[in-house]
Amino acid sequence: MARSVEERRRRIVDIVAQEGPQNARRLATRLGVSAVTLRRDLEHLASVGSIRRRHGTVEPLGAPSIAGPDAPTIGLVLPESNYYYDGIIAGAKRAAGAAGAKLVLGVSDYRPEKEIHQAERLITKGVDGLVMAPTPDFATGWLVPSQEERLAQLRVPTVFVERTASPGGPCALLDTVNSAHDVGAAVGLRHLIQLGHRRITALMISGPNSPWVREGLLQASAHAGLEDPQIIMEGTPGSDEARAAVLQTIEDGTTAVFVHNDQLATRAILWLEDAGISIPDEVSLIGYDDVIAGMADVPLTALDPPKREVGRRAVERVLALCGGATSSAVSPADGGATQHIRLVPELHVRQSTTVPREPPRSSDCRR
């Protein structure tokens, strides 16, 4: 059997074990194989007892326990339920299922008043604990003081995901499970630097984690003794407003573009290709989030924050705090000391990054 087939089948087993049941069609798309190829893989894995197949899905052999009437209930308050947060929800569901707990979702649409309302509503309905991603100031990445005061007064154990409370505020005493976005961005920039890129532009959305991504980029460039990367903001979300500025910086000598996030990176691919700029031969492109990066027209090298691990650990932590822990590693009585957990994103190198091109002759420059 070819090594690539063995590796793919091991990955299938790992995905199912870590994330729970998978839709077979979506799994084939995720792995980049045909439905026929995946069916053969699943038939083999089921025959050797590695997975269980059922009605278009593939499941782990150790199915999660079903929540009973006395099971703890955890409220999950997130700004949205798709794209980035799909992974966090998947990890949270896996942890809740393994512990026999119930999970109830509330969506805040990035509105601080709505997320407080959702949290209080869930508490009134009797949840035992909360996992939340409150909406910070997009310019700073911090929760605002008045928001912290209200969040700190919630009446059940609460764990934040992908959010950082100010060290001097009351929410600093709440547990947090975050992706280390500054470290992830720095890993991505170092990848470009190690390839030989010295003129790097950052194309950025305005989002809750953008300040930390920017900080990682600046620290990595300073550590390498380079000038700070030129930062271009997306402008109106979903727009092409940044297109002209990106093309101009490439004309001025940029050889690599770091893009936060995947959705913006897929638009940047179109901007460059429409301008006749080859990726990665003329310009390398690296994305952040790794939700859809591998499905781009040019599969994107990208940083993958450990979204499922964040969701899993947050639910496990809040269960420990509210007395629903199944592990003796944490005392359910008090949960131990407050924990601020930071998990480092992983770099996935694909087809969009390579060594920089030779500097163009003046006659080659695009106008």
PDB file of N, CA and C in Angstrom, residues 202-267:
ATOM      1  N   ALA A 202       1.524  43.190   5.283  1.00  0.00           N
ATOM      2  CA  ALA A 202       0.454  42.526   6.028  1.00  0.00           C
ATOM      3  C   ALA A 202      -0.879  43.127   5.606  1.00  0.00           C
ATOM      4  N   LEU A 203      -1.788  42.285   5.163  1.00  0.00           N
ATOM      5  CA  LEU A 203      -3.145  42.673   4.784  1.00  0.00           C
ATOM      6  C   LEU A 203      -4.078  42.182   5.878  1.00  0.00           C
ATOM      7  N   MET A 204      -4.775  43.111   6.551  1.00  0.00           N
ATOM      8  CA  MET A 204      -5.438  42.771   7.805  1.00  0.00           C
ATOM      9  C   MET A 204      -6.932  43.123   7.795  1.00  0.00           C
ATOM     10  N   ILE A 205      -7.729  42.243   8.392  1.00  0.00           N
ATOM     11  CA  ILE A 205      -9.100  42.581   8.739  1.00  0.00           C
ATOM     12  C   ILE A 205      -9.082  43.371  10.052  1.00  0.00           C
ATOM     13  N   SER A 206     -10.206  43.960  10.403  1.00  0.00           N
ATOM     14  CA  SER A 206     -10.392  44.542  11.723  1.00  0.00           C
ATOM     15  C   SER A 206     -11.279  43.583  12.500  1.00  0.00           C
ATOM     16  N   GLY A 207     -10.672  42.827  13.419  1.00  0.00           N
ATOM     17  CA  GLY A 207     -11.397  41.814  14.168  1.00  0.00           C
ATOM     18  C   GLY A 207     -10.915  41.742  15.598  1.00  0.00           C
ATOM     19  N   PRO A 208     -11.544  40.910  16.411  1.00  0.00           N
ATOM     20  CA  PRO A 208     -11.213  40.856  17.839  1.00  0.00           C
ATOM     21  C   PRO A 208      -9.798  40.392  18.131  1.00  0.00           C
ATOM     22  N   ASN A 209      -9.217  39.587  17.243  1.00  0.00           N
ATOM     23  CA  ASN A 209      -7.862  39.090  17.488  1.00  0.00           C
ATOM     24  C   ASN A 209      -6.806  39.797  16.646  1.00  0.00           C
ATOM     25  N   SER A 210      -7.218  40.771  15.836  1.00  0.00           N
ATOM     26  CA  SER A 210      -6.278  41.457  14.951  1.00  0.00           C
ATOM     27  C   SER A 210      -5.145  42.158  15.696  1.00  0.00           C
ATOM     28  N   PRO A 211      -5.409  42.819  16.849  1.00  0.00           N
ATOM     29  CA  PRO A 211      -4.289  43.462  17.546  1.00  0.00           C
ATOM     30  C   PRO A 211      -3.198  42.478  17.955  1.00  0.00           C
ATOM     31  N   TRP A 212      -3.576  41.267  18.316  1.00  0.00           N
ATOM     32  CA  TRP A 212      -2.570  40.284  18.749  1.00  0.00           C
ATOM     33  C   TRP A 212      -1.807  39.746  17.540  1.00  0.00           C
ATOM     34  N   VAL A 213      -2.504  39.556  16.409  1.00  0.00           N
ATOM     35  CA  VAL A 213      -1.816  39.145  15.179  1.00  0.00           C
ATOM     36  C   VAL A 213      -0.807  40.212  14.771  1.00  0.00           C
ATOM     37  N   ARG A 214      -1.235  41.472  14.809  1.00  0.00           N
ATOM     38  CA  ARG A 214      -0.340  42.570  14.440  1.00  0.00           C
ATOM     39  C   ARG A 214       0.875  42.617  15.367  1.00  0.00           C
ATOM     40  N   GLU A 215       0.638  42.433  16.660  1.00  0.00           N
ATOM     41  CA  GLU A 215       1.752  42.469  17.619  1.00  0.00           C
ATOM     42  C   GLU A 215       2.770  41.376  17.323  1.00  0.00           C
ATOM     43  N   GLY A 216       2.310  40.181  16.968  1.00  0.00           N
ATOM     44  CA  GLY A 216       3.228  39.097  16.633  1.00  0.00           C
ATOM     45  C   GLY A 216       4.055  39.405  15.405  1.00  0.00           C
ATOM     46  N   LEU A 217       3.429  40.021  14.395  1.00  0.00           N
ATOM     47  CA  LEU A 217       4.153  40.392  13.185  1.00  0.00           C
ATOM     48  C   LEU A 217       5.248  41.405  13.500  1.00  0.00           C
ATOM     49  N   LEU A 218       4.921  42.413  14.297  1.00  0.00           N
ATOM     50  CA  LEU A 218       5.892  43.451  14.620  1.00  0.00           C
ATOM     51  C   LEU A 218       7.051  42.896  15.438  1.00  0.00           C
ATOM     52  N   GLN A 219       6.735  42.010  16.381  1.00  0.00           N
ATOM     53  CA  GLN A 219       7.803  41.442  17.202  1.00  0.00           C
ATOM     54  C   GLN A 219       8.717  40.548  16.382  1.00  0.00           C
ATOM     55  N   ALA A 220       8.147  39.769  15.471  1.00  0.00           N
ATOM     56  CA  ALA A 220       8.974  38.876  14.656  1.00  0.00           C
ATOM     57  C   ALA A 220       9.875  39.663  13.714  1.00  0.00           C
ATOM     58  N   SER A 221       9.341  40.740  13.126  1.00  0.00           N
ATOM     59  CA  SER A 221      10.169  41.537  12.220  1.00  0.00           C
ATOM     60  C   SER A 221      11.282  42.241  12.984  1.00  0.00           C
ATOM     61  N   ALA A 222      10.973  42.734  14.185  1.00  0.00           N
ATOM     62  CA  ALA A 222      12.005  43.380  15.001  1.00  0.00           C
ATOM     63  C   ALA A 222      13.087  42.386  15.401  1.00  0.00           C
ATOM     64  N   HIS A 223      12.688  41.187  15.768  1.00  0.00           N
ATOM     65  CA  HIS A 223      13.651  40.163  16.170  1.00  0.00           C
ATOM     66  C   HIS A 223      14.592  39.818  15.014  1.00  0.00           C
ATOM     67  N   ALA A 224      14.072  39.860  13.780  1.00  0.00           N
ATOM     68  CA  ALA A 224      14.885  39.533  12.614  1.00  0.00           C
ATOM     69  C   ALA A 224      15.680  40.736  12.109  1.00  0.00           C
ATOM     70  N   GLY A 225      15.506  41.896  12.745  1.00  0.00           N
ATOM     71  CA  GLY A 225      16.225  43.082  12.328  1.00  0.00           C
ATOM     72  C   GLY A 225      15.683  43.702  11.058  1.00  0.00           C
ATOM     73  N   LEU A 226      14.398  43.461  10.756  1.00  0.00           N
ATOM     74  CA  LEU A 226      13.786  44.016   9.550  1.00  0.00           C
ATOM     75  C   LEU A 226      12.909  45.212   9.893  1.00  0.00           C
ATOM     76  N   GLU A 227      12.606  46.008   8.895  1.00  0.00           N
ATOM     77  CA  GLU A 227      11.614  47.053   9.073  1.00  0.00           C
ATOM     78  C   GLU A 227      10.250  46.424   9.324  1.00  0.00           C
ATOM     79  N   ASP A 228       9.410  47.151  10.056  1.00  0.00           N
ATOM     80  CA  ASP A 228       8.056  46.650  10.287  1.00  0.00           C
ATOM     81  C   ASP A 228       7.360  46.403   8.952  1.00  0.00           C
ATOM     82  N   PRO A 229       6.593  45.317   8.842  1.00  0.00           N
ATOM     83  CA  PRO A 229       5.838  45.106   7.595  1.00  0.00           C
ATOM     84  C   PRO A 229       4.840  46.235   7.379  1.00  0.00           C
ATOM     85  N   GLN A 230       4.662  46.620   6.134  1.00  0.00           N
ATOM     86  CA  GLN A 230       3.633  47.597   5.823  1.00  0.00           C
ATOM     87  C   GLN A 230       2.274  46.956   6.073  1.00  0.00           C
ATOM     88  N   ILE A 231       1.411  47.653   6.810  1.00  0.00           N
ATOM     89  CA  ILE A 231       0.097  47.100   7.149  1.00  0.00           C
ATOM     90  C   ILE A 231      -0.976  47.811   6.332  1.00  0.00           C
ATOM     91  N   ILE A 232      -1.758  47.031   5.614  1.00  0.00           N
ATOM     92  CA  ILE A 232      -2.879  47.532   4.819  1.00  0.00           C
ATOM     93  C   ILE A 232      -4.154  46.942   5.402  1.00  0.00           C
ATOM     94  N   MET A 233      -5.117  47.790   5.732  1.00  0.00           N
ATOM     95  CA  MET A 233      -6.371  47.320   6.300  1.00  0.00           C
ATOM     96  C   MET A 233      -7.378  47.009   5.188  1.00  0.00           C
ATOM     97  N   GLU A 234      -8.213  46.025   5.435  1.00  0.00           N
ATOM     98  CA  GLU A 234      -9.201  45.574   4.455  1.00  0.00           C
ATOM     99  C   GLU A 234     -10.177  46.686   4.071  1.00  0.00           C
ATOM    100  N   GLY A 235     -10.549  47.515   5.042  1.00  0.00           N
ATOM    101  CA  GLY A 235     -11.612  48.494   4.808  1.00  0.00           C
ATOM    102  C   GLY A 235     -12.956  47.870   5.111  1.00  0.00           C
ATOM    103  N   THR A 236     -13.960  48.162   4.336  1.00  0.00           N
ATOM    104  CA  THR A 236     -15.284  47.589   4.546  1.00  0.00           C
ATOM    105  C   THR A 236     -15.213  46.069   4.436  1.00  0.00           C
ATOM    106  N   PRO A 237     -15.685  45.344   5.457  1.00  0.00           N
ATOM    107  CA  PRO A 237     -15.587  43.879   5.413  1.00  0.00           C
ATOM    108  C   PRO A 237     -16.191  43.302   4.140  1.00  0.00           C
ATOM    109  N   GLY A 238     -15.431  42.409   3.486  1.00  0.00           N
ATOM    110  CA  GLY A 238     -15.894  41.765   2.274  1.00  0.00           C
ATOM    111  C   GLY A 238     -15.663  42.553   1.004  1.00  0.00           C
ATOM    112  N   SER A 239     -15.043  43.721   1.134  1.00  0.00           N
ATOM    113  CA  SER A 239     -14.875  44.583  -0.037  1.00  0.00           C
ATOM    114  C   SER A 239     -13.517  44.354  -0.708  1.00  0.00           C
ATOM    115  N   ASP A 240     -13.325  45.021  -1.839  1.00  0.00           N
ATOM    116  CA  ASP A 240     -12.046  45.010  -2.551  1.00  0.00           C
ATOM    117  C   ASP A 240     -11.322  46.344  -2.387  1.00  0.00           C
ATOM    118  N   GLU A 241     -11.640  47.059  -1.326  1.00  0.00           N
ATOM    119  CA  GLU A 241     -11.083  48.398  -1.144  1.00  0.00           C
ATOM    120  C   GLU A 241      -9.563  48.396  -1.015  1.00  0.00           C
ATOM    121  N   ALA A 242      -8.981  47.308  -0.519  1.00  0.00           N
ATOM    122  CA  ALA A 242      -7.535  47.259  -0.303  1.00  0.00           C
ATOM    123  C   ALA A 242      -6.766  46.816  -1.547  1.00  0.00           C
ATOM    124  N   ARG A 243      -7.478  46.468  -2.597  1.00  0.00           N
ATOM    125  CA  ARG A 243      -6.827  45.891  -3.776  1.00  0.00           C
ATOM    126  C   ARG A 243      -5.728  46.782  -4.334  1.00  0.00           C
ATOM    127  N   ALA A 244      -6.031  48.048  -4.581  1.00  0.00           N
ATOM    128  CA  ALA A 244      -5.063  48.949  -5.209  1.00  0.00           C
ATOM    129  C   ALA A 244      -3.815  49.105  -4.341  1.00  0.00           C
ATOM    130  N   ALA A 245      -4.010  49.228  -3.035  1.00  0.00           N
ATOM    131  CA  ALA A 245      -2.861  49.397  -2.139  1.00  0.00           C
ATOM    132  C   ALA A 245      -1.972  48.162  -2.130  1.00  0.00           C
ATOM    133  N   VAL A 246      -2.592  46.972  -2.179  1.00  0.00           N
ATOM    134  CA  VAL A 246      -1.801  45.738  -2.203  1.00  0.00           C
ATOM    135  C   VAL A 246      -0.994  45.650  -3.492  1.00  0.00           C
ATOM    136  N   LEU A 247      -1.613  45.932  -4.621  1.00  0.00           N
ATOM    137  CA  LEU A 247      -0.900  45.867  -5.894  1.00  0.00           C
ATOM    138  C   LEU A 247       0.225  46.904  -5.955  1.00  0.00           C
ATOM    139  N   GLN A 248      -0.010  48.074  -5.345  1.00  0.00           N
ATOM    140  CA  GLN A 248       1.026  49.110  -5.350  1.00  0.00           C
ATOM    141  C   GLN A 248       2.240  48.679  -4.527  1.00  0.00           C
ATOM    142  N   THR A 249       1.992  48.054  -3.367  1.00  0.00           N
ATOM    143  CA  THR A 249       3.126  47.641  -2.541  1.00  0.00           C
ATOM    144  C   THR A 249       3.927  46.533  -3.220  1.00  0.00           C
ATOM    145  N   ILE A 250       3.269  45.691  -4.015  1.00  0.00           N
ATOM    146  CA  ILE A 250       3.995  44.666  -4.791  1.00  0.00           C
ATOM    147  C   ILE A 250       4.830  45.326  -5.887  1.00  0.00           C
ATOM    148  N   GLU A 251       4.255  46.325  -6.547  1.00  0.00           N
ATOM    149  CA  GLU A 251       5.022  47.061  -7.549  1.00  0.00           C
ATOM    150  C   GLU A 251       6.232  47.739  -6.922  1.00  0.00           C
ATOM    151  N   ASP A 252       6.088  48.138  -5.657  1.00  0.00           N
ATOM    152  CA  ASP A 252       7.185  48.821  -4.959  1.00  0.00           C
ATOM    153  C   ASP A 252       8.224  47.861  -4.382  1.00  0.00           C
ATOM    154  N   GLY A 253       8.011  46.544  -4.545  1.00  0.00           N
ATOM    155  CA  GLY A 253       9.041  45.607  -4.128  1.00  0.00           C
ATOM    156  C   GLY A 253       8.653  44.543  -3.127  1.00  0.00           C
ATOM    157  N   THR A 254       7.403  44.552  -2.651  1.00  0.00           N
ATOM    158  CA  THR A 254       6.962  43.495  -1.744  1.00  0.00           C
ATOM    159  C   THR A 254       7.040  42.136  -2.448  1.00  0.00           C
ATOM    160  N   THR A 255       7.588  41.129  -1.756  1.00  0.00           N
ATOM    161  CA  THR A 255       7.670  39.784  -2.335  1.00  0.00           C
ATOM    162  C   THR A 255       6.788  38.780  -1.603  1.00  0.00           C
ATOM    163  N   ALA A 256       6.202  39.190  -0.468  1.00  0.00           N
ATOM    164  CA  ALA A 256       5.329  38.275   0.281  1.00  0.00           C
ATOM    165  C   ALA A 256       4.254  39.080   0.991  1.00  0.00           C
ATOM    166  N   VAL A 257       3.060  38.493   1.073  1.00  0.00           N
ATOM    167  CA  VAL A 257       1.933  39.141   1.750  1.00  0.00           C
ATOM    168  C   VAL A 257       1.379  38.179   2.797  1.00  0.00           C
ATOM    169  N   PHE A 258       1.342  38.645   4.041  1.00  0.00           N
ATOM    170  CA  PHE A 258       0.711  37.917   5.151  1.00  0.00           C
ATOM    171  C   PHE A 258      -0.714  38.433   5.270  1.00  0.00           C
ATOM    172  N   VAL A 259      -1.700  37.522   5.217  1.00  0.00           N
ATOM    173  CA  VAL A 259      -3.104  37.953   5.198  1.00  0.00           C
ATOM    174  C   VAL A 259      -3.863  37.372   6.385  1.00  0.00           C
ATOM    175  N   HIS A 260      -4.467  38.252   7.146  1.00  0.00           N
ATOM    176  CA  HIS A 260      -5.375  37.854   8.218  1.00  0.00           C
ATOM    177  C   HIS A 260      -6.766  38.329   7.821  1.00  0.00           C
ATOM    178  N   ASN A 261      -7.607  37.426   7.275  1.00  0.00           N
ATOM    179  CA  ASN A 261      -7.721  36.003   7.513  1.00  0.00           C
ATOM    180  C   ASN A 261      -7.862  35.242   6.186  1.00  0.00           C
ATOM    181  N   ASP A 262      -8.287  33.956   6.256  1.00  0.00           N
ATOM    182  CA  ASP A 262      -8.435  33.133   5.054  1.00  0.00           C
ATOM    183  C   ASP A 262      -9.380  33.751   4.023  1.00  0.00           C
ATOM    184  N   GLN A 263     -10.505  34.274   4.489  1.00  0.00           N
ATOM    185  CA  GLN A 263     -11.502  34.811   3.559  1.00  0.00           C
ATOM    186  C   GLN A 263     -10.926  35.981   2.772  1.00  0.00           C
ATOM    187  N   LEU A 264     -10.182  36.842   3.462  1.00  0.00           N
ATOM    188  CA  LEU A 264      -9.528  37.954   2.784  1.00  0.00           C
ATOM    189  C   LEU A 264      -8.414  37.448   1.879  1.00  0.00           C
ATOM    190  N   ALA A 265      -7.719  36.408   2.289  1.00  0.00           N
ATOM    191  CA  ALA A 265      -6.631  35.855   1.467  1.00  0.00           C
ATOM    192  C   ALA A 265      -7.157  35.303   0.149  1.00  0.00           C
ATOM    193  N   THR A 266      -8.337  34.672   0.165  1.00  0.00           N
ATOM    194  CA  THR A 266      -8.881  34.146  -1.091  1.00  0.00           C
ATOM    195  C   THR A 266      -9.244  35.277  -2.053  1.00  0.00           C
ATOM    196  N   ARG A 267      -9.662  36.416  -1.505  1.00  0.00           N
ATOM    197  CA  ARG A 267      -9.908  37.577  -2.373  1.00  0.00           C
ATOM    198  C   ARG A 267      -8.595  38.137  -2.904  1.00  0.00           C
TER     199      ARG A 267
END
